[in-house]
Coordinates of N, CA and C in Angstrom, one line a residue:
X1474 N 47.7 4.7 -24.9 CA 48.7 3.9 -24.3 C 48.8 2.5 -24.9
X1475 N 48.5 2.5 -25.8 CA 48.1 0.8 -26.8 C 47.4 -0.1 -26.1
X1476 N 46.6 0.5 -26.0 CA 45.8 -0.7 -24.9 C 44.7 -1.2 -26.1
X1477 N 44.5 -0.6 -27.2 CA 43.3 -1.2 -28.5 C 42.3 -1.6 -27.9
X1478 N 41.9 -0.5 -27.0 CA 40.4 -0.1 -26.7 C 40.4 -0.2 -25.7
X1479 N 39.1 0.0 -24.5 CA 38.7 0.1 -23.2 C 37.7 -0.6 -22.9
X1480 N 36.8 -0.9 -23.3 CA 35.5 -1.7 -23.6 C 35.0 -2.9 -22.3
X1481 N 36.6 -4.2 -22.1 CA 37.0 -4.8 -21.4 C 37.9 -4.6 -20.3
X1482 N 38.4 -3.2 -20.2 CA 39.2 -3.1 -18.8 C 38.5 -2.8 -17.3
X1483 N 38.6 -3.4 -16.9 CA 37.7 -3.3 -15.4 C 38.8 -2.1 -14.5
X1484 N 38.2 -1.2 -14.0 CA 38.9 -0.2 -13.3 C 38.8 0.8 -14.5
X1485 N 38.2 1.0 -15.8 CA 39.0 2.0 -16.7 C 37.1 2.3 -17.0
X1486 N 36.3 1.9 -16.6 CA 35.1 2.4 -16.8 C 34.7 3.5 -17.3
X1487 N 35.3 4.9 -16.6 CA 35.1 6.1 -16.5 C 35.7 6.3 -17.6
X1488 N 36.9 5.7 -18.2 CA 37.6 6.7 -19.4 C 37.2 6.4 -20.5
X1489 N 36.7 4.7 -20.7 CA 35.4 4.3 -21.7 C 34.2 5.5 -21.7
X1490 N 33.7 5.2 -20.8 CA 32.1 6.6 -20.8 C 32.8 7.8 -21.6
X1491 N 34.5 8.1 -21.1 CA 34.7 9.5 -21.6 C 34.8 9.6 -23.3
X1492 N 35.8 8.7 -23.2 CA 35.7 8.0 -25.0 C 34.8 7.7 -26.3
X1493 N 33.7 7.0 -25.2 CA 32.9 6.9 -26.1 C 31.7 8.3 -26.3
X1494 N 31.5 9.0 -25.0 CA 31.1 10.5 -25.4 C 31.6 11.1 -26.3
X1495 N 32.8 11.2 -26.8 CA 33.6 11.4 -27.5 C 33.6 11.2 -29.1
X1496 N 33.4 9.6 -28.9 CA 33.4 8.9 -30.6 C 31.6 9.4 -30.7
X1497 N 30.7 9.4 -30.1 CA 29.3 9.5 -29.9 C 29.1 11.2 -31.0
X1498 N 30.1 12.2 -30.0 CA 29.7 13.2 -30.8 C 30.4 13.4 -32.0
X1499 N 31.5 12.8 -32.4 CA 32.0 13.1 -33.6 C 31.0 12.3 -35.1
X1500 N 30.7 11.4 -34.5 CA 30.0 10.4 -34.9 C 28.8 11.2 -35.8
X1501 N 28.3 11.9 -34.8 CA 27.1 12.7 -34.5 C 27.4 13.8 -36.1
X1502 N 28.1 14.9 -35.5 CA 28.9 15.7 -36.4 C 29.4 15.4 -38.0
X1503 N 29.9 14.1 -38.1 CA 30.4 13.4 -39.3 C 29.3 12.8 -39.9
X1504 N 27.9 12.5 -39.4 CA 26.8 11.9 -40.2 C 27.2 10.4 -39.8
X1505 N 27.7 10.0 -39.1 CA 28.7 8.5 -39.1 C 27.2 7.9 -38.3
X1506 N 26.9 6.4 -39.0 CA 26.0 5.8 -38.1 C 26.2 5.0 -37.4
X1507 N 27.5 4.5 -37.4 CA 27.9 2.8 -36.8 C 29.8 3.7 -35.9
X1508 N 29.5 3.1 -34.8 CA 31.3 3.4 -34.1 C 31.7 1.8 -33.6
X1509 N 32.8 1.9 -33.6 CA 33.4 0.1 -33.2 C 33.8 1.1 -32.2
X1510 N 33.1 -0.4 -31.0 CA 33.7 -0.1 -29.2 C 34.8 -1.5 -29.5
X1511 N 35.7 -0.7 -29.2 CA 37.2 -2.1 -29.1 C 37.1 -2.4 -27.9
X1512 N 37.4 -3.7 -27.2 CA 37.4 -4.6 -26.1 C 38.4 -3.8 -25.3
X1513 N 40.0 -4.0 -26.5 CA 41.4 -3.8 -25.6 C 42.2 -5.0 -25.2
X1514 N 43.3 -5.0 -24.8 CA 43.7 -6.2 -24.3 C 43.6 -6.3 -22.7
X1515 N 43.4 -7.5 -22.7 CA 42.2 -7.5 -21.1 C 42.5 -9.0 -21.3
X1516 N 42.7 -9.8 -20.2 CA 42.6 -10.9 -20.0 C 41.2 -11.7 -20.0
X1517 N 40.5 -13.1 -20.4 CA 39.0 -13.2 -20.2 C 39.4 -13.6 -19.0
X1518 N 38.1 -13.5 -18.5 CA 37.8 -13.6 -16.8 C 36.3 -13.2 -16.2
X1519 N 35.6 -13.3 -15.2 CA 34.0 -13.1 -14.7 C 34.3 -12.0 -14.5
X1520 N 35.5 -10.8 -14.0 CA 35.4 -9.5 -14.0 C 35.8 -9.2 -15.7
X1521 N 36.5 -9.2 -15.7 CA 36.8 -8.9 -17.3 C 35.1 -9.1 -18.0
X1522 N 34.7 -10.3 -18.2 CA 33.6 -10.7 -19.3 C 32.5 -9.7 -18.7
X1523 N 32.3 -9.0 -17.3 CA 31.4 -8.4 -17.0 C 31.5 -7.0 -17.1
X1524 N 32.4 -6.6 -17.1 CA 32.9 -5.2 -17.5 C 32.7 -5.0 -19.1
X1525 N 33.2 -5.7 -20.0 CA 32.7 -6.0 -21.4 C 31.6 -5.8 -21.7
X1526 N 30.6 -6.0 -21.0 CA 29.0 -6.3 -21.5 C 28.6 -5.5 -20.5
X1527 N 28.9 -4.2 -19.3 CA 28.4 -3.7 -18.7 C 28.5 -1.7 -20.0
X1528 N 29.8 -2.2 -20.1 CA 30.2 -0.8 -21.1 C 29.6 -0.8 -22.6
X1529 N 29.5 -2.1 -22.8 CA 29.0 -2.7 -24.5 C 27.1 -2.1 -24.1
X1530 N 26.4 -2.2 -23.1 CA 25.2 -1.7 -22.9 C 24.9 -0.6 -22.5
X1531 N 26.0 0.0 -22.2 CA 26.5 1.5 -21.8 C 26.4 2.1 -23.2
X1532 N 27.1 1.5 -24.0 CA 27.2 2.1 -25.1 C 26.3 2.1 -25.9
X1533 N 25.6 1.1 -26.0 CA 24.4 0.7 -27.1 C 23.4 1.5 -26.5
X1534 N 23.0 1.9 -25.5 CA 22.0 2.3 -24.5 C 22.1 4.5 -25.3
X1535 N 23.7 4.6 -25.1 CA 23.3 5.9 -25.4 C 23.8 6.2 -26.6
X1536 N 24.5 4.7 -27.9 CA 24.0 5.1 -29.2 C 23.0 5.1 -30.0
X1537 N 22.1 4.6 -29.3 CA 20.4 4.5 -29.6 C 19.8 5.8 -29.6
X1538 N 19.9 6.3 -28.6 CA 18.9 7.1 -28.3 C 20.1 9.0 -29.8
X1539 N 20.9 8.3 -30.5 CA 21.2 9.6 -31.8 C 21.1 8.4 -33.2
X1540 N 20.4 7.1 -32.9 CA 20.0 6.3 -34.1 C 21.8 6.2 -34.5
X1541 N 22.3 5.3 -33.5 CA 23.9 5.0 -34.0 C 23.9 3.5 -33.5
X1542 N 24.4 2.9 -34.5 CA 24.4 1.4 -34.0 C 26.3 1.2 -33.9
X1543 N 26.1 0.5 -32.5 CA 27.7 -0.1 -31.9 C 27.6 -1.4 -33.0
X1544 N 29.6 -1.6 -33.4 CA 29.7 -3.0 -33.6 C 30.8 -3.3 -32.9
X1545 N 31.1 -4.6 -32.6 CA 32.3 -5.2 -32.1 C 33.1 -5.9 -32.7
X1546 N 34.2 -6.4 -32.6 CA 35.1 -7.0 -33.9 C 35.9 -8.1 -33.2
X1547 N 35.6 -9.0 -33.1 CA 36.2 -10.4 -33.2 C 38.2 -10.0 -33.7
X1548 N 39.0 -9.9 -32.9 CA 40.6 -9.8 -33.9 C 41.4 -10.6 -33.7
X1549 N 42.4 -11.4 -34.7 CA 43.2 -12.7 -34.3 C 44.4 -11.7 -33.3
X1550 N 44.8 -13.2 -32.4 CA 45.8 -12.5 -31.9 C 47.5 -13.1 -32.3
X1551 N 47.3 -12.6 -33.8 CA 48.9 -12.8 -34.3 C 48.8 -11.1 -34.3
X1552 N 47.6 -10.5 -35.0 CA 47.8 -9.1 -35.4 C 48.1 -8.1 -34.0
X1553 N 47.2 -8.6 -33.2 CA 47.2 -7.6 -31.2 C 47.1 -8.8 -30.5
X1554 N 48.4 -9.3 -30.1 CA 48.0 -10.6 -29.0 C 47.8 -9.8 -27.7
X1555 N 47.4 -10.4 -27.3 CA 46.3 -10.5 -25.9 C 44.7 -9.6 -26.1
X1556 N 44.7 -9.7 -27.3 CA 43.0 -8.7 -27.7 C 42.2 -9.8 -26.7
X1557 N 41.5 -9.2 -26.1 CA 40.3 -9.5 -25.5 C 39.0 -10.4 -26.3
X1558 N 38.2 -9.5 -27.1 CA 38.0 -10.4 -27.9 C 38.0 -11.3 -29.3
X1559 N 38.1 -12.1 -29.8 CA 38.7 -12.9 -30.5 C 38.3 -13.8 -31.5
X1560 N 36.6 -14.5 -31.1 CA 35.8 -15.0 -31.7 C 34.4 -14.9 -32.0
X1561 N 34.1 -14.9 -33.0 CA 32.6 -14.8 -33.2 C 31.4 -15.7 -32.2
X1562 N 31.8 -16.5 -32.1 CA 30.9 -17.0 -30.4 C 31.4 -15.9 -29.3
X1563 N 32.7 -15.6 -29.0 CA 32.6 -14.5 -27.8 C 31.3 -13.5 -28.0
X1564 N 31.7 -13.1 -29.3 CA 31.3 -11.5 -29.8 C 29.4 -12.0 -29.5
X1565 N 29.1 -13.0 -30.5 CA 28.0 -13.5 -30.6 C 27.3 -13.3 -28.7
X1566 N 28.2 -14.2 -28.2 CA 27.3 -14.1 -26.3 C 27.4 -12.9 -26.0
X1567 N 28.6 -12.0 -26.4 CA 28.3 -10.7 -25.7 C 27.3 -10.2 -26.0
X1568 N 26.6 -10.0 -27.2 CA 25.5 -9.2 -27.8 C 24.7 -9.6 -27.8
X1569 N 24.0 -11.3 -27.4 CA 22.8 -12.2 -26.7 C 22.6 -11.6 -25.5
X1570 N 23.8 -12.0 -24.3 CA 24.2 -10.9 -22.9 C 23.6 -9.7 -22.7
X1571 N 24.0 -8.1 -24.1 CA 23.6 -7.0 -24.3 C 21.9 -7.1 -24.2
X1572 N 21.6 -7.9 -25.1 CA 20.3 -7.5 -26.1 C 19.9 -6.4 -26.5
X1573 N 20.6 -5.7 -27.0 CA 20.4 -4.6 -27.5 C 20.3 -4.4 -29.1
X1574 N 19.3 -4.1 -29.4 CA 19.0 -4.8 -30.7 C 19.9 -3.5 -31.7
X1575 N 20.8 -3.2 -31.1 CA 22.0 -1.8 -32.0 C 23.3 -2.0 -31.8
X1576 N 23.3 -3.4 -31.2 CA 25.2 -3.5 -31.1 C 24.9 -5.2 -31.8
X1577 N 26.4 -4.9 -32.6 CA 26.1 -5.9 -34.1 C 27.7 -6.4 -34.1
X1578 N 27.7 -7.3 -34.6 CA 29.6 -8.0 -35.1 C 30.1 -7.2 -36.4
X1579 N 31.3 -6.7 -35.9 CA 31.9 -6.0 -37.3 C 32.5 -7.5 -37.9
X1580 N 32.5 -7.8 -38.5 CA 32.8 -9.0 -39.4 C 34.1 -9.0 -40.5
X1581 N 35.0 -9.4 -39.9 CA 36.2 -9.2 -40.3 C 36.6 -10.2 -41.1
X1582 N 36.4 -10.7 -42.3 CA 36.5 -11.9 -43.3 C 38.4 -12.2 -43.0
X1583 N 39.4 -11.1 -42.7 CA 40.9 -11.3 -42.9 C 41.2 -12.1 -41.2
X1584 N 40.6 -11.3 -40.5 CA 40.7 -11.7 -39.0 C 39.7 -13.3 -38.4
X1585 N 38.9 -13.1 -39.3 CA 37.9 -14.6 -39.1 C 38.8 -15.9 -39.6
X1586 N 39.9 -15.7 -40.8 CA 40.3 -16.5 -41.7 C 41.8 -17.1 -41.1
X1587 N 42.1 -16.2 -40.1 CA 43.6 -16.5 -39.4 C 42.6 -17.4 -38.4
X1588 N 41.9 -17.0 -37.4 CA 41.2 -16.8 -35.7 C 40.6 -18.5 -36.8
X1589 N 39.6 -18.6 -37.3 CA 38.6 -19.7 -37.1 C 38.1 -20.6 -38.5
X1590 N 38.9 -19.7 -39.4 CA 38.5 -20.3 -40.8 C 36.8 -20.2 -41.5
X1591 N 36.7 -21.2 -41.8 CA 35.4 -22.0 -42.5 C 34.6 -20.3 -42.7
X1592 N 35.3 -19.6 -43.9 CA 34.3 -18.0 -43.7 C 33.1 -18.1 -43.9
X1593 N 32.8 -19.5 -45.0 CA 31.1 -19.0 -45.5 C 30.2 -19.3 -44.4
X1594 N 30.6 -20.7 -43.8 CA 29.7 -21.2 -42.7 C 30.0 -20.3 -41.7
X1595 N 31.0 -19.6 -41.6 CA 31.1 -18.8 -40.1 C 30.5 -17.3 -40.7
X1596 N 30.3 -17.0 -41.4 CA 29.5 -15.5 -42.0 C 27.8 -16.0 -42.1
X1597 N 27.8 -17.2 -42.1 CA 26.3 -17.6 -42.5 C 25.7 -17.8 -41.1
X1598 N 26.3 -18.5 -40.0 CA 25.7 -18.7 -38.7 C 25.8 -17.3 -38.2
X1599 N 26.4 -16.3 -38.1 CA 26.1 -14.7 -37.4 C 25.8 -14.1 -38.5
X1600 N 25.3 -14.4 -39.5 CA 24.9 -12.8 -40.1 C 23.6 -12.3 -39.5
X1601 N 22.6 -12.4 -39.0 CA 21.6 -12.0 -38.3 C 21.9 -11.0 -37.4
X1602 N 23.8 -11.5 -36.7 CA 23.9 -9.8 -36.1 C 25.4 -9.3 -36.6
X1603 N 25.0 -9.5 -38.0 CA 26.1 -8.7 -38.5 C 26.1 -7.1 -39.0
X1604 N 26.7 -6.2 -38.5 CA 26.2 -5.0 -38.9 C 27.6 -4.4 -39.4
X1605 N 28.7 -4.5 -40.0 CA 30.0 -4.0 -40.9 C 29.9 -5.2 -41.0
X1606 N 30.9 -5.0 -42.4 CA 32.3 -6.0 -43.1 C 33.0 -5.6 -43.4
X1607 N 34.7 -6.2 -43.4 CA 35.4 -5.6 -43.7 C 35.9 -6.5 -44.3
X1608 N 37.4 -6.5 -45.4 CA 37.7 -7.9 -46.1 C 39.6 -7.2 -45.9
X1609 N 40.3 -7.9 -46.3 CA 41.8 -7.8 -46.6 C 42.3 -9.3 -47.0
X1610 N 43.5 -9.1 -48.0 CA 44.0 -10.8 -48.2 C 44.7 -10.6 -47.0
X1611 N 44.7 -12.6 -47.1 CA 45.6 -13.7 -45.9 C 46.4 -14.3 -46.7
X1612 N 47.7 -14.3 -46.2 CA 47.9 -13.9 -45.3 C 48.3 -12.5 -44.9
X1613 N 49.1 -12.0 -45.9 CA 49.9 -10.5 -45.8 C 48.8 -9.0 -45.1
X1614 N 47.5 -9.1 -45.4 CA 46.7 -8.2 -45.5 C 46.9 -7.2 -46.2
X1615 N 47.1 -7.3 -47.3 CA 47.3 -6.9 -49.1 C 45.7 -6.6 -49.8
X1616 N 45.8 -6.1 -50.9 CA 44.5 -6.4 -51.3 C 43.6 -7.9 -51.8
X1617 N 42.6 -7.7 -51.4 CA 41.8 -9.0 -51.2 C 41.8 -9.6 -52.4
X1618 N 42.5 -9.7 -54.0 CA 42.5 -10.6 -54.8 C 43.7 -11.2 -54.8
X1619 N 44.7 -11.2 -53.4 CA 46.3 -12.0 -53.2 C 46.0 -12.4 -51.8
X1620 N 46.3 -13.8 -52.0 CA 46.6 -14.7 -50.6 C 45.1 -15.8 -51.1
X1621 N 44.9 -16.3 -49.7 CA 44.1 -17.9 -49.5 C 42.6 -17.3 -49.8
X1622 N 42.3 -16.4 -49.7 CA 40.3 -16.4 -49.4 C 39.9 -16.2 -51.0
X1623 N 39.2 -16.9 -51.3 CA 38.3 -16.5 -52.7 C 37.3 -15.5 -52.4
X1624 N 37.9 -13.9 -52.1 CA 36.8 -13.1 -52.2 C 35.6 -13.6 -53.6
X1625 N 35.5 -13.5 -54.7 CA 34.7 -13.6 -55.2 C 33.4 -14.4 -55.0
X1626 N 33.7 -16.0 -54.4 CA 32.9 -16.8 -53.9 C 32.6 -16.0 -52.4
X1627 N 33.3 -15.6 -51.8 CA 33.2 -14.9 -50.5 C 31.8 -13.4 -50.5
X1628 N 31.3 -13.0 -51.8 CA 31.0 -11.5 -52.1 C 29.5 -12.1 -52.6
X1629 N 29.4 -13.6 -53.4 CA 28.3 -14.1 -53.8 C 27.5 -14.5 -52.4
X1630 N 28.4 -15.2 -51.1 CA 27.6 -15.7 -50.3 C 27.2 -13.8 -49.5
X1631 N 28.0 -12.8 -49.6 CA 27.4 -11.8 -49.0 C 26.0 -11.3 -49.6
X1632 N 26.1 -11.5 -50.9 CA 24.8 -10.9 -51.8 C 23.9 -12.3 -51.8
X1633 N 24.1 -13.3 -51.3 CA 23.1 -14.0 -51.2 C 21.9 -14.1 -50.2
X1634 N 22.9 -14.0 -48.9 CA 21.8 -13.7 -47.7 C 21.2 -12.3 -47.6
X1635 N 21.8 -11.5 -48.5 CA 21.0 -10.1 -48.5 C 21.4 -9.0 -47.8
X1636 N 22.8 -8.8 -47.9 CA 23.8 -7.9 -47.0 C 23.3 -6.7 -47.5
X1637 N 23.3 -5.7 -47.0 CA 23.0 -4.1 -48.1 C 23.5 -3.3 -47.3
X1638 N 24.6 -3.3 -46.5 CA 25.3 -2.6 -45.9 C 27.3 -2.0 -46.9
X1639 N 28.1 -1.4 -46.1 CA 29.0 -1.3 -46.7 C 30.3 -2.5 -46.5
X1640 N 30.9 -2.3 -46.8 CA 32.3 -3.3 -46.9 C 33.3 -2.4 -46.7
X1641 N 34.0 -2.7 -45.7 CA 34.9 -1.9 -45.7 C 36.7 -2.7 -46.1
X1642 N 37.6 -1.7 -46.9 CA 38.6 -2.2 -47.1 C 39.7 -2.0 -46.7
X1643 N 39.9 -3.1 -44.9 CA 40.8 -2.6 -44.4 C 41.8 -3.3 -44.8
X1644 N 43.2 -2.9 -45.6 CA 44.6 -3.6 -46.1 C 45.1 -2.7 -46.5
X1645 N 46.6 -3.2 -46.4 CA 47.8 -2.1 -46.6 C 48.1 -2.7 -48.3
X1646 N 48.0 -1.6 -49.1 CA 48.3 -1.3 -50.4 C 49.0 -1.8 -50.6
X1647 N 49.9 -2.7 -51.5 CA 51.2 -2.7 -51.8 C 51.8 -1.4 -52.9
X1648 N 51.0 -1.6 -53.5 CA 51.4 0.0 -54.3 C 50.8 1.2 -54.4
X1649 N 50.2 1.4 -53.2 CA 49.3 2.6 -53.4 C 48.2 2.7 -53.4
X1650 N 47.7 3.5 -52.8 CA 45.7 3.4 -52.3 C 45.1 3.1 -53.8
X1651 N 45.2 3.9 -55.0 CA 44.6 3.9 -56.3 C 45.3 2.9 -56.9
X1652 N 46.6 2.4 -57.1 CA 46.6 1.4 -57.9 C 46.0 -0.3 -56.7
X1653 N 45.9 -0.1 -55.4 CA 45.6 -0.9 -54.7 C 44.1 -1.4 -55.1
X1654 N 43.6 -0.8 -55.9 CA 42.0 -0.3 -55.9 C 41.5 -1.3 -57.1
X1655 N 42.6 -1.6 -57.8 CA 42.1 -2.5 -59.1 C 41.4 -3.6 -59.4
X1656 N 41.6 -4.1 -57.9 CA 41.0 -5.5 -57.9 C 39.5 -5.2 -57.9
X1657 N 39.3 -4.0 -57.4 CA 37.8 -3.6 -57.4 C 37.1 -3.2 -58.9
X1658 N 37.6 -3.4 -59.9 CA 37.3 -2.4 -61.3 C 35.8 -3.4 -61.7
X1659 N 36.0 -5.0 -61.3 CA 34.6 -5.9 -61.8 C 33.5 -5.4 -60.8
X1660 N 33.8 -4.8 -59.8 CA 32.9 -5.0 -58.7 C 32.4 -3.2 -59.5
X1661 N 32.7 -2.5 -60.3 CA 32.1 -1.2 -60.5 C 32.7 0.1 -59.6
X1662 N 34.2 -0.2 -59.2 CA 34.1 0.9 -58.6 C 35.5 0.8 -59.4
X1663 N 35.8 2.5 -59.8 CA 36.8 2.8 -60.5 C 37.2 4.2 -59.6
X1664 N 38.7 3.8 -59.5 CA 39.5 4.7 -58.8 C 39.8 5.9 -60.0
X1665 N 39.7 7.5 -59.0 CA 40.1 8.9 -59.7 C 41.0 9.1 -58.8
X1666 N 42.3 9.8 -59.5 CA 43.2 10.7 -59.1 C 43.0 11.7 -58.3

């Protein structure tokens, strides 16, 4: 129904539990270790923020027990206005709130850069619970060597604190997934037909 997620809807409890049983076994089946629980668009509010963090421990509680760690994703709202959550301090309290030491910030370097700017200092104060990254250029969400962010300086501060997870590359091609890929050729990964 475009609602971009359940996570935050109070009243929708039950279809979250169903959902995420759902993403839980595919998860399971595909070898996948990490699922993003989406908020949704949800107004903030003390029922809203508590429904958030009642499903977020819902989730972490029974991604734990098949070794699956939840993340959450901070999104600007030019891309989904009214997303629920928005900021790496929200995301950050929700997952202090959780304590669940398996729900982590998907780290959105394209969405951080519209939402709050300053990427290295805002990548350096949460990486402790950063568990994804993902990158795309700003503004267009193009590939990450077009628009404002210096991936390159942006990839040194990731290799510096000692990231060893994946990166993911969410942006729309301008010319196609394999020629989109080029910018990647120094980083060692070379696109096949």
């Amino acid at each position: 129904r475009g609602e971009r997620g359940l996570a935050a809807l109070p009243g929708r409890e039950k279809d979250f539990e169903a959902a995420l049983d759902k993403a839980l076994h595919y998860a399971q089946v595909l070898g996948c270790r990490t699922i993003h629980a989406m908020s949704g668009l949800a107004e903030p509010g003390a029922k809203t923020d508590a429904t958030y963090r009642a499903n977020l421990k819902r989730a972490a509680a029974a991604a734990k027990t098949r070794g699956i760690t939840v993340v959450i994703e901070p999104i600007n709202h030019r891309d989904i206005p009214g997303f629920y959550l928005n900021t790496l301090g929200q995301a950050a309290n929700a997952i202090n709130a959780v304590g669940a030491d398996n729900l982590h910030i998907q780290f959105d370097f394209y969405h951080c850069q519209i939402t709050e700017g300053a990427l290295a200092l805002r990548f350096q104060e949460h990486f402790r619970q950063v568990g994804h990254i993902q990158i795309a250029g700003v503004p267009g969400r193009h590939e990450p060597d077009v628009g404002e962010i210096n991936y390159p300086y942006v990839f040194e501060q990731i290799d510096s604190l000692g990231y060893g997870g994946h990166i993911g590359c969410e942006y729309k091609p301008k010319d196609g997934t394999l020629a989109g890929l080029g910018w990647a050729k120094p980083y060692g990964v070379v696109p096949k037909a």
